Amino acid sequence: MSTAEALKAKFPEDELVFSEFRDNHRVAVPATKLMPILSMLKSDCGFDMLAELTAVDYLEYEGATDRFGVVYVLLNNTSGERLILKTFVNDPSPSLPSVYSLWKSADWLEREVYDMFGITFVGHPDLRRILMPDEFTAFPLRKDYPLKGRGERHNFPIVTRADS
Amino acid sequence: MAMKDKPDNIFMTTLDAAASWARSNSLWPMPFATACCGIELMATASSRFDLARFGAEVMRFSPRQCDLMIVAGRVVMKMLPVLQRIWLQMPEPKWCISMGACACTGGVFDTYAVVQGVDRFIPVDLYVPGCPPRPEQLMAGIIALQDKIRHGGTLNGTEFAKRDRSNGPTPYDSDELIRIREANEKLISLN
Ligand code: SF4
């Protein structure tokens, strides 16, 4: 039984949107069903590795209905099968359940998505910024954040010859 | 004091000149190599280009032991406090070379995280342009700095008091996306 069939057998079909692009199998799922679907994929379909977790900001994207897309790339190490799973969250305070309990690799991946997009992962053991300094307040990969920042890069004390 | 019949093996000089001569010929660099320019810095120190010929081969990774900071590569927001701290830990007299387009101006990385020129936040004595500068160019920079030390250096470092720093940050763009959107709408309405 293929992964798609297994998914269709367990969850109502109209909530899952399957698509394919150059041998990549993709499925979009509702955020409310994320946890049951992911745990089923892990336990029943053998996806034992979370290879990638990232997000996309669809602000001002043509035809987009939701603000953020969160993408999970799963890998089955036995069969080599990959599955790209996508879910959508919206402003204000976008949040998703953490998948740290399923795959430990989600630890830093979720921290990165939180750092860059401000999507909180409920249940993550240690959700801190990972790339930007702790005192940074914005989420730089959001499309409404200016490319050159809001002056954070200029906001340092100036060390002169007299200080040293 | 005139010494009319001084023997051949006695030289007359000033303390300033003697100290500057000694300092300029024994620069100990602190390699603050954060990106690709660092590779070129390593090449400069290694056998093919041999920075040792100019008395600057002792790369020290402890700021307490060096007097020349070479900032090689882009410096990001998170690294700048480290850079400043290392600079403050270096004993006087000390000099700073900003190596490469990124360290001098931010280079092509005009983004929220990259500091647009280290000279905004620490004093810089010499800029080496290039992306990356070739080792010859860095060496030319070090030779120029040696020249600068020999001709302007003083025993107690009074020349540092006169040294200017840059005028600091320029205003930033806060509403870039809004401006882009307005420009796009204008374009669409024109068509
Ligand atoms: S100036 Fe060029 S080589 Fe040097 S750090 Fe920047 S990008 Fe890299």
Coordinates of C-alpha atoms and ligand atoms in Angstrom, one line a residue:
Chain A
M1 CA 0.0 0.0 0.0
S2 CA 1.5 3.3 -1.0
T3 CA 1.8 6.1 1.5
A4 CA -0.9 8.1 -0.3
E5 CA -3.3 5.2 0.0
A6 CA -2.5 4.6 3.6
L7 CA -3.2 8.3 4.3
K8 CA -6.4 8.3 2.4
A9 CA -7.6 5.2 4.3
K10 CA -7.1 6.8 7.6
F11 CA -8.1 10.4 7.1
P12 CA -10.9 12.1 5.1
E13 CA -9.8 12.5 1.6
D14 CA -11.1 16.0 1.0
E15 CA -8.7 17.4 3.6
L16 CA -5.6 16.0 1.9
V17 CA -4.4 17.7 -1.2
F18 CA -1.9 15.4 -3.1
S19 CA 0.3 16.6 -5.8
E20 CA 3.5 15.6 -7.6
F21 CA 6.4 17.4 -9.2
R22 CA 9.3 15.6 -10.8
D23 CA 9.0 12.5 -8.6
N24 CA 8.5 14.5 -5.5
H25 CA 5.3 13.4 -3.7
R26 CA 3.6 16.2 -1.8
V27 CA 0.6 16.4 0.4
A28 CA -1.0 19.5 2.0
V29 CA -2.8 18.8 5.3
P30 CA -4.8 21.0 7.6
A31 CA -2.9 22.3 10.6
T32 CA -5.4 20.8 13.1
K33 CA -4.7 17.3 11.7
L34 CA -0.9 17.7 11.7
M35 CA 0.0 15.7 14.7
P36 CA -2.1 12.6 14.0
I37 CA -1.0 12.5 10.4
L38 CA 2.7 12.9 11.2
S39 CA 2.6 10.3 14.0
M40 CA 0.8 7.9 11.7
L41 CA 3.4 8.5 9.0
K42 CA 6.1 7.7 11.5
S43 CA 4.6 4.6 13.1
D44 CA 2.7 3.0 10.1
C45 CA 4.6 4.2 7.0
G46 CA 8.2 4.0 8.4
F47 CA 9.2 7.7 8.0
D48 CA 11.9 7.5 10.6
M49 CA 13.7 10.8 9.8
L50 CA 12.6 14.4 9.6
A51 CA 15.1 15.6 7.0
E52 CA 14.0 19.2 6.8
L53 CA 11.6 21.6 8.3
T54 CA 11.1 25.0 6.9
A55 CA 8.5 27.7 6.3
V56 CA 7.4 30.0 3.5
D57 CA 5.9 33.4 3.9
Y58 CA 3.1 33.9 1.3
L59 CA 2.4 37.5 2.0
E60 CA 1.4 39.2 -1.3
Y61 CA 1.9 35.9 -3.1
E62 CA -0.5 35.6 -6.0
G63 CA -3.4 33.3 -5.3
A64 CA -2.3 32.5 -1.8
T65 CA -4.9 32.2 0.9
D66 CA -2.8 31.6 4.0
R67 CA 0.1 33.6 5.4
F68 CA 2.6 30.9 6.2
G69 CA 3.3 27.5 4.8
V70 CA 5.3 25.1 7.0
V71 CA 7.0 22.3 5.1
Y72 CA 8.1 19.0 6.5
V73 CA 10.4 16.7 4.4
L74 CA 10.2 13.2 5.7
L75 CA 12.5 10.3 4.8
N76 CA 12.0 6.6 5.1
N77 CA 15.5 5.2 5.6
T78 CA 14.5 1.7 4.7
S79 CA 12.8 2.3 1.3
G80 CA 14.4 5.6 0.5
E81 CA 11.0 7.1 0.0
R82 CA 10.6 10.8 0.6
L83 CA 7.4 12.8 1.4
I84 CA 6.9 16.5 1.4
L85 CA 4.2 17.5 3.8
K86 CA 2.9 21.0 3.9
T87 CA 0.5 22.8 6.3
F88 CA -0.6 26.4 6.7
V89 CA -0.8 28.8 9.6
N90 CA -2.0 32.3 9.9
D91 CA -1.6 35.6 11.7
P92 CA -1.9 36.6 14.5
S93 CA 0.4 34.4 16.5
P94 CA 0.9 31.5 14.1
S95 CA 1.6 28.3 16.0
L96 CA 1.8 24.6 15.5
P97 CA 2.4 21.6 17.7
S98 CA 6.0 20.6 18.0
V99 CA 7.1 17.4 16.5
Y100 CA 10.1 17.1 18.8
S101 CA 8.4 14.1 20.4
L102 CA 8.4 12.2 17.1
W103 CA 11.8 13.2 15.6
K104 CA 14.6 14.7 17.7
S105 CA 16.0 16.5 14.6
A106 CA 13.0 18.9 15.0
D107 CA 14.8 20.6 17.9
W108 CA 17.0 23.0 16.0
L109 CA 14.8 23.0 12.8
E110 CA 11.9 24.3 14.8
R111 CA 14.1 26.8 16.6
E112 CA 15.2 28.1 13.2
V113 CA 11.7 28.5 11.9
Y114 CA 10.7 30.3 15.0
D115 CA 13.7 32.6 14.8
M116 CA 13.2 33.5 11.1
F117 CA 9.4 33.5 10.9
G118 CA 8.1 33.8 14.4
I119 CA 6.0 30.6 14.2
T120 CA 5.8 29.1 17.7
F121 CA 5.9 25.4 18.2
V122 CA 3.9 24.4 21.2
G123 CA 5.5 21.7 23.3
H124 CA 9.1 22.4 22.1
P125 CA 11.5 21.9 25.0
D126 CA 13.7 24.9 24.4
L127 CA 12.2 27.4 21.9
R128 CA 14.9 30.1 21.8
R129 CA 16.4 32.0 18.9
I130 CA 19.1 30.0 17.2
L131 CA 20.7 32.3 14.5
M132 CA 19.9 35.8 15.6
P133 CA 21.1 37.3 18.9
D134 CA 18.7 36.9 21.8
E135 CA 18.0 40.6 22.0
F136 CA 16.7 40.7 18.4
T137 CA 13.0 41.3 18.3
A138 CA 11.9 40.9 14.7
F139 CA 11.5 37.9 12.5
P140 CA 13.8 38.6 9.5
L141 CA 12.5 36.2 6.9
R142 CA 8.9 37.6 7.0
K143 CA 8.2 39.4 3.9
D144 CA 7.1 42.6 5.7
Y145 CA 10.5 42.9 7.3
P146 CA 12.7 45.2 5.3
L147 CA 15.8 43.5 3.7
K148 CA 18.1 46.0 5.3
G149 CA 16.6 45.6 8.7
R150 CA 15.2 48.2 11.0
G151 CA 18.5 49.6 12.0
E152 CA 19.6 46.6 14.2
R153 CA 22.9 46.3 12.4
H154 CA 23.7 49.9 13.3
N155 CA 22.7 49.6 16.9
F156 CA 26.0 49.1 18.7
P157 CA 28.3 51.1 20.9
I158 CA 31.2 52.7 19.0
V159 CA 34.6 51.9 20.3
T160 CA 37.1 54.7 19.7
R161 CA 40.8 55.0 20.2
A162 CA 40.1 56.8 23.5
D163 CA 38.3 53.7 24.9
S164 CA 41.1 51.3 24.2
Chain B
M1 CA 74.6 67.3 21.8
A2 CA 77.2 67.2 19.2
M3 CA 79.5 64.2 18.9
K4 CA 82.0 65.2 16.3
D5 CA 84.2 62.2 16.3
K6 CA 81.8 59.4 17.0
P7 CA 82.9 56.0 16.1
D8 CA 81.3 54.1 13.2
N9 CA 79.4 51.7 15.3
I10 CA 77.3 54.4 17.1
F11 CA 74.0 55.5 15.6
M12 CA 72.0 58.6 16.5
T13 CA 68.2 58.5 16.5
T14 CA 65.2 59.6 18.4
L15 CA 63.3 57.4 20.9
D16 CA 60.2 57.7 18.8
A17 CA 61.9 56.6 15.6
A18 CA 63.6 53.7 17.3
A19 CA 60.4 52.5 18.9
S20 CA 58.4 52.9 15.7
W21 CA 61.1 51.0 13.7
A22 CA 61.0 48.1 16.1
R23 CA 57.2 48.0 16.2
S24 CA 56.7 48.2 12.5
N25 CA 59.1 45.3 11.9
S26 CA 57.5 43.0 14.5
L27 CA 53.7 43.3 13.9
W28 CA 51.9 40.4 15.4
P29 CA 48.6 39.9 13.7
M30 CA 45.4 38.8 15.3
P31 CA 43.6 37.0 12.5
F32 CA 39.9 37.8 12.9
A33 CA 39.0 35.7 9.9
T34 CA 35.2 35.3 9.6
A35 CA 34.7 34.4 5.9
C36 CA 36.3 33.8 2.6
C37 CA 38.9 36.6 3.0
G38 CA 40.3 34.5 5.8
I39 CA 41.5 31.9 3.3
E40 CA 43.5 34.5 1.5
L41 CA 44.9 35.7 4.9
M42 CA 46.1 32.1 5.5
A43 CA 47.7 31.9 2.1
T44 CA 49.5 35.2 2.8
A45 CA 51.0 33.7 5.9
S46 CA 52.0 30.4 4.3
S47 CA 55.1 29.5 2.4
R48 CA 54.2 30.6 -1.1
F49 CA 53.7 34.2 -0.2
D50 CA 55.5 34.2 3.2
L51 CA 54.5 37.1 5.3
A52 CA 57.4 36.3 7.5
R53 CA 59.6 38.4 5.2
F54 CA 58.0 41.5 6.7
G55 CA 58.2 40.5 10.3
A56 CA 54.4 39.8 10.6
E57 CA 54.3 36.1 10.6
V58 CA 53.4 35.4 14.2
M59 CA 49.7 34.9 14.0
R60 CA 48.4 35.0 17.5
F61 CA 45.0 33.8 18.5
S62 CA 45.2 35.5 21.9
P63 CA 44.4 39.2 21.7
R64 CA 46.8 39.9 24.6
Q65 CA 49.7 38.9 22.4
C66 CA 49.1 40.8 19.3
D67 CA 49.2 44.4 18.1
L68 CA 47.7 44.2 14.6
M69 CA 44.1 43.2 14.1
I70 CA 43.3 42.0 10.6
V71 CA 39.5 41.8 10.1
A72 CA 39.2 39.5 7.2
G73 CA 35.6 38.8 6.1
R74 CA 32.1 40.0 6.8
V75 CA 31.2 40.7 10.4
V76 CA 27.6 40.0 11.4
M77 CA 25.6 41.5 14.2
K78 CA 26.2 38.6 16.5
M79 CA 30.0 38.7 15.9
L80 CA 30.5 42.5 16.3
P81 CA 30.4 42.5 20.1
V82 CA 33.1 39.8 20.0
L83 CA 35.2 41.8 17.6
Q84 CA 34.9 44.9 19.8
R85 CA 35.8 42.9 22.9
I86 CA 38.9 41.4 21.2
W87 CA 39.9 44.8 20.1
L88 CA 39.6 46.2 23.6
Q89 CA 41.6 43.3 25.0
M90 CA 44.6 44.0 22.7
P91 CA 47.4 46.0 24.4
E92 CA 48.5 49.3 23.1
P93 CA 50.0 50.3 20.7
K94 CA 47.7 48.5 18.3
W95 CA 46.6 48.9 14.7
C96 CA 43.7 47.5 12.6
I97 CA 43.5 46.5 9.0
S98 CA 40.1 46.0 7.4
M99 CA 40.6 43.5 4.7
G100 CA 38.2 43.0 1.8
A101 CA 35.1 44.7 0.6
C102 CA 33.0 43.1 3.3
A103 CA 35.0 44.3 6.3
C104 CA 35.3 47.7 4.7
T105 CA 31.8 48.4 3.6
G106 CA 29.6 45.3 4.0
G107 CA 30.3 44.4 0.4
V108 CA 27.4 42.8 -1.5
F109 CA 25.8 41.7 1.8
D110 CA 23.6 44.7 2.3
T111 CA 21.3 42.8 4.6
Y112 CA 19.8 43.1 8.1
A113 CA 22.5 41.0 9.8
V114 CA 25.7 42.2 8.2
V115 CA 27.5 45.2 9.7
Q116 CA 28.2 47.7 6.9
G117 CA 31.8 48.3 7.5
V118 CA 33.7 47.6 10.8
D119 CA 35.0 51.1 10.8
R120 CA 31.7 52.3 12.1
F121 CA 32.3 50.6 15.4
I122 CA 36.1 50.1 15.8
P123 CA 39.0 52.4 14.6
V124 CA 40.5 51.2 11.4
D125 CA 44.0 52.3 10.2
L126 CA 44.2 50.8 6.8
Y127 CA 41.7 49.4 4.2
V128 CA 42.7 46.7 1.8
P129 CA 40.1 46.6 -1.1
G130 CA 39.2 43.6 -3.1
C131 CA 37.0 40.5 -3.0
P132 CA 39.1 38.9 -1.8
P133 CA 42.3 40.9 -2.0
R134 CA 45.2 38.8 -3.3
P135 CA 47.9 38.0 -0.8
E136 CA 50.2 40.5 -2.6
Q137 CA 47.6 43.2 -2.0
L138 CA 47.4 42.4 1.7
M139 CA 51.2 42.4 1.9
A140 CA 51.2 45.8 0.2
G141 CA 48.7 46.9 2.9
I142 CA 51.0 45.6 5.7
I143 CA 54.0 47.4 4.1
A144 CA 52.0 50.6 3.9
L145 CA 51.0 50.2 7.5
Q146 CA 54.6 49.7 8.4
D147 CA 55.4 52.9 6.6
K148 CA 52.7 54.7 8.4
I149 CA 54.0 53.5 11.8
R150 CA 57.6 54.4 10.9
H151 CA 56.7 57.9 9.8
G152 CA 54.0 58.8 12.3
G153 CA 54.6 56.5 15.3
T154 CA 55.6 57.9 18.7
L155 CA 57.0 56.1 21.8
N156 CA 54.0 56.7 23.9
G157 CA 51.4 56.6 21.2
T158 CA 50.3 60.2 21.1
E159 CA 49.5 59.9 17.4
F160 CA 46.4 57.8 18.2
A161 CA 44.7 60.7 20.0
K162 CA 44.5 62.5 16.7
R163 CA 43.1 59.7 14.6
D164 CA 39.6 60.2 13.3
R165 CA 36.9 57.6 13.0
S166 CA 34.2 57.5 10.4
N167 CA 31.0 59.5 10.9
G168 CA 28.9 56.5 11.9
P169 CA 25.8 54.9 10.5
T170 CA 23.7 56.3 7.7
P171 CA 19.9 56.3 8.0
Y172 CA 18.3 52.9 7.3
D173 CA 15.3 52.0 5.1
S174 CA 12.4 51.0 7.3
D175 CA 9.6 50.6 4.8
E176 CA 11.2 49.0 1.8
L177 CA 8.3 46.6 1.1
I178 CA 5.8 49.5 1.2
R179 CA 7.9 51.4 -1.3
I180 CA 8.3 48.4 -3.6
R181 CA 4.5 47.8 -3.5
E182 CA 3.7 51.4 -4.3
A183 CA 6.2 51.3 -7.2
N184 CA 4.6 48.1 -8.5
E185 CA 1.1 49.5 -8.3
K186 CA 2.3 52.6 -10.2
L187 CA 3.7 50.3 -12.9
I188 CA 0.5 48.3 -13.2
S189 CA -1.6 51.5 -13.4
L190 CA 0.6 52.8 -16.1
N191 CA 0.2 49.7 -18.2
Ligands
SF4_1 S1 35.3 40.7 0.4 FE1 34.8 38.9 -0.9 S2 36.2 37.3 -0.3 FE2 36.2 38.9 1.4 S3 34.7 38.1 2.9 FE3 33.7 39.5 1.5 S4 32.8 38.1 -0.1 FE4 34.4 37.0 1.0

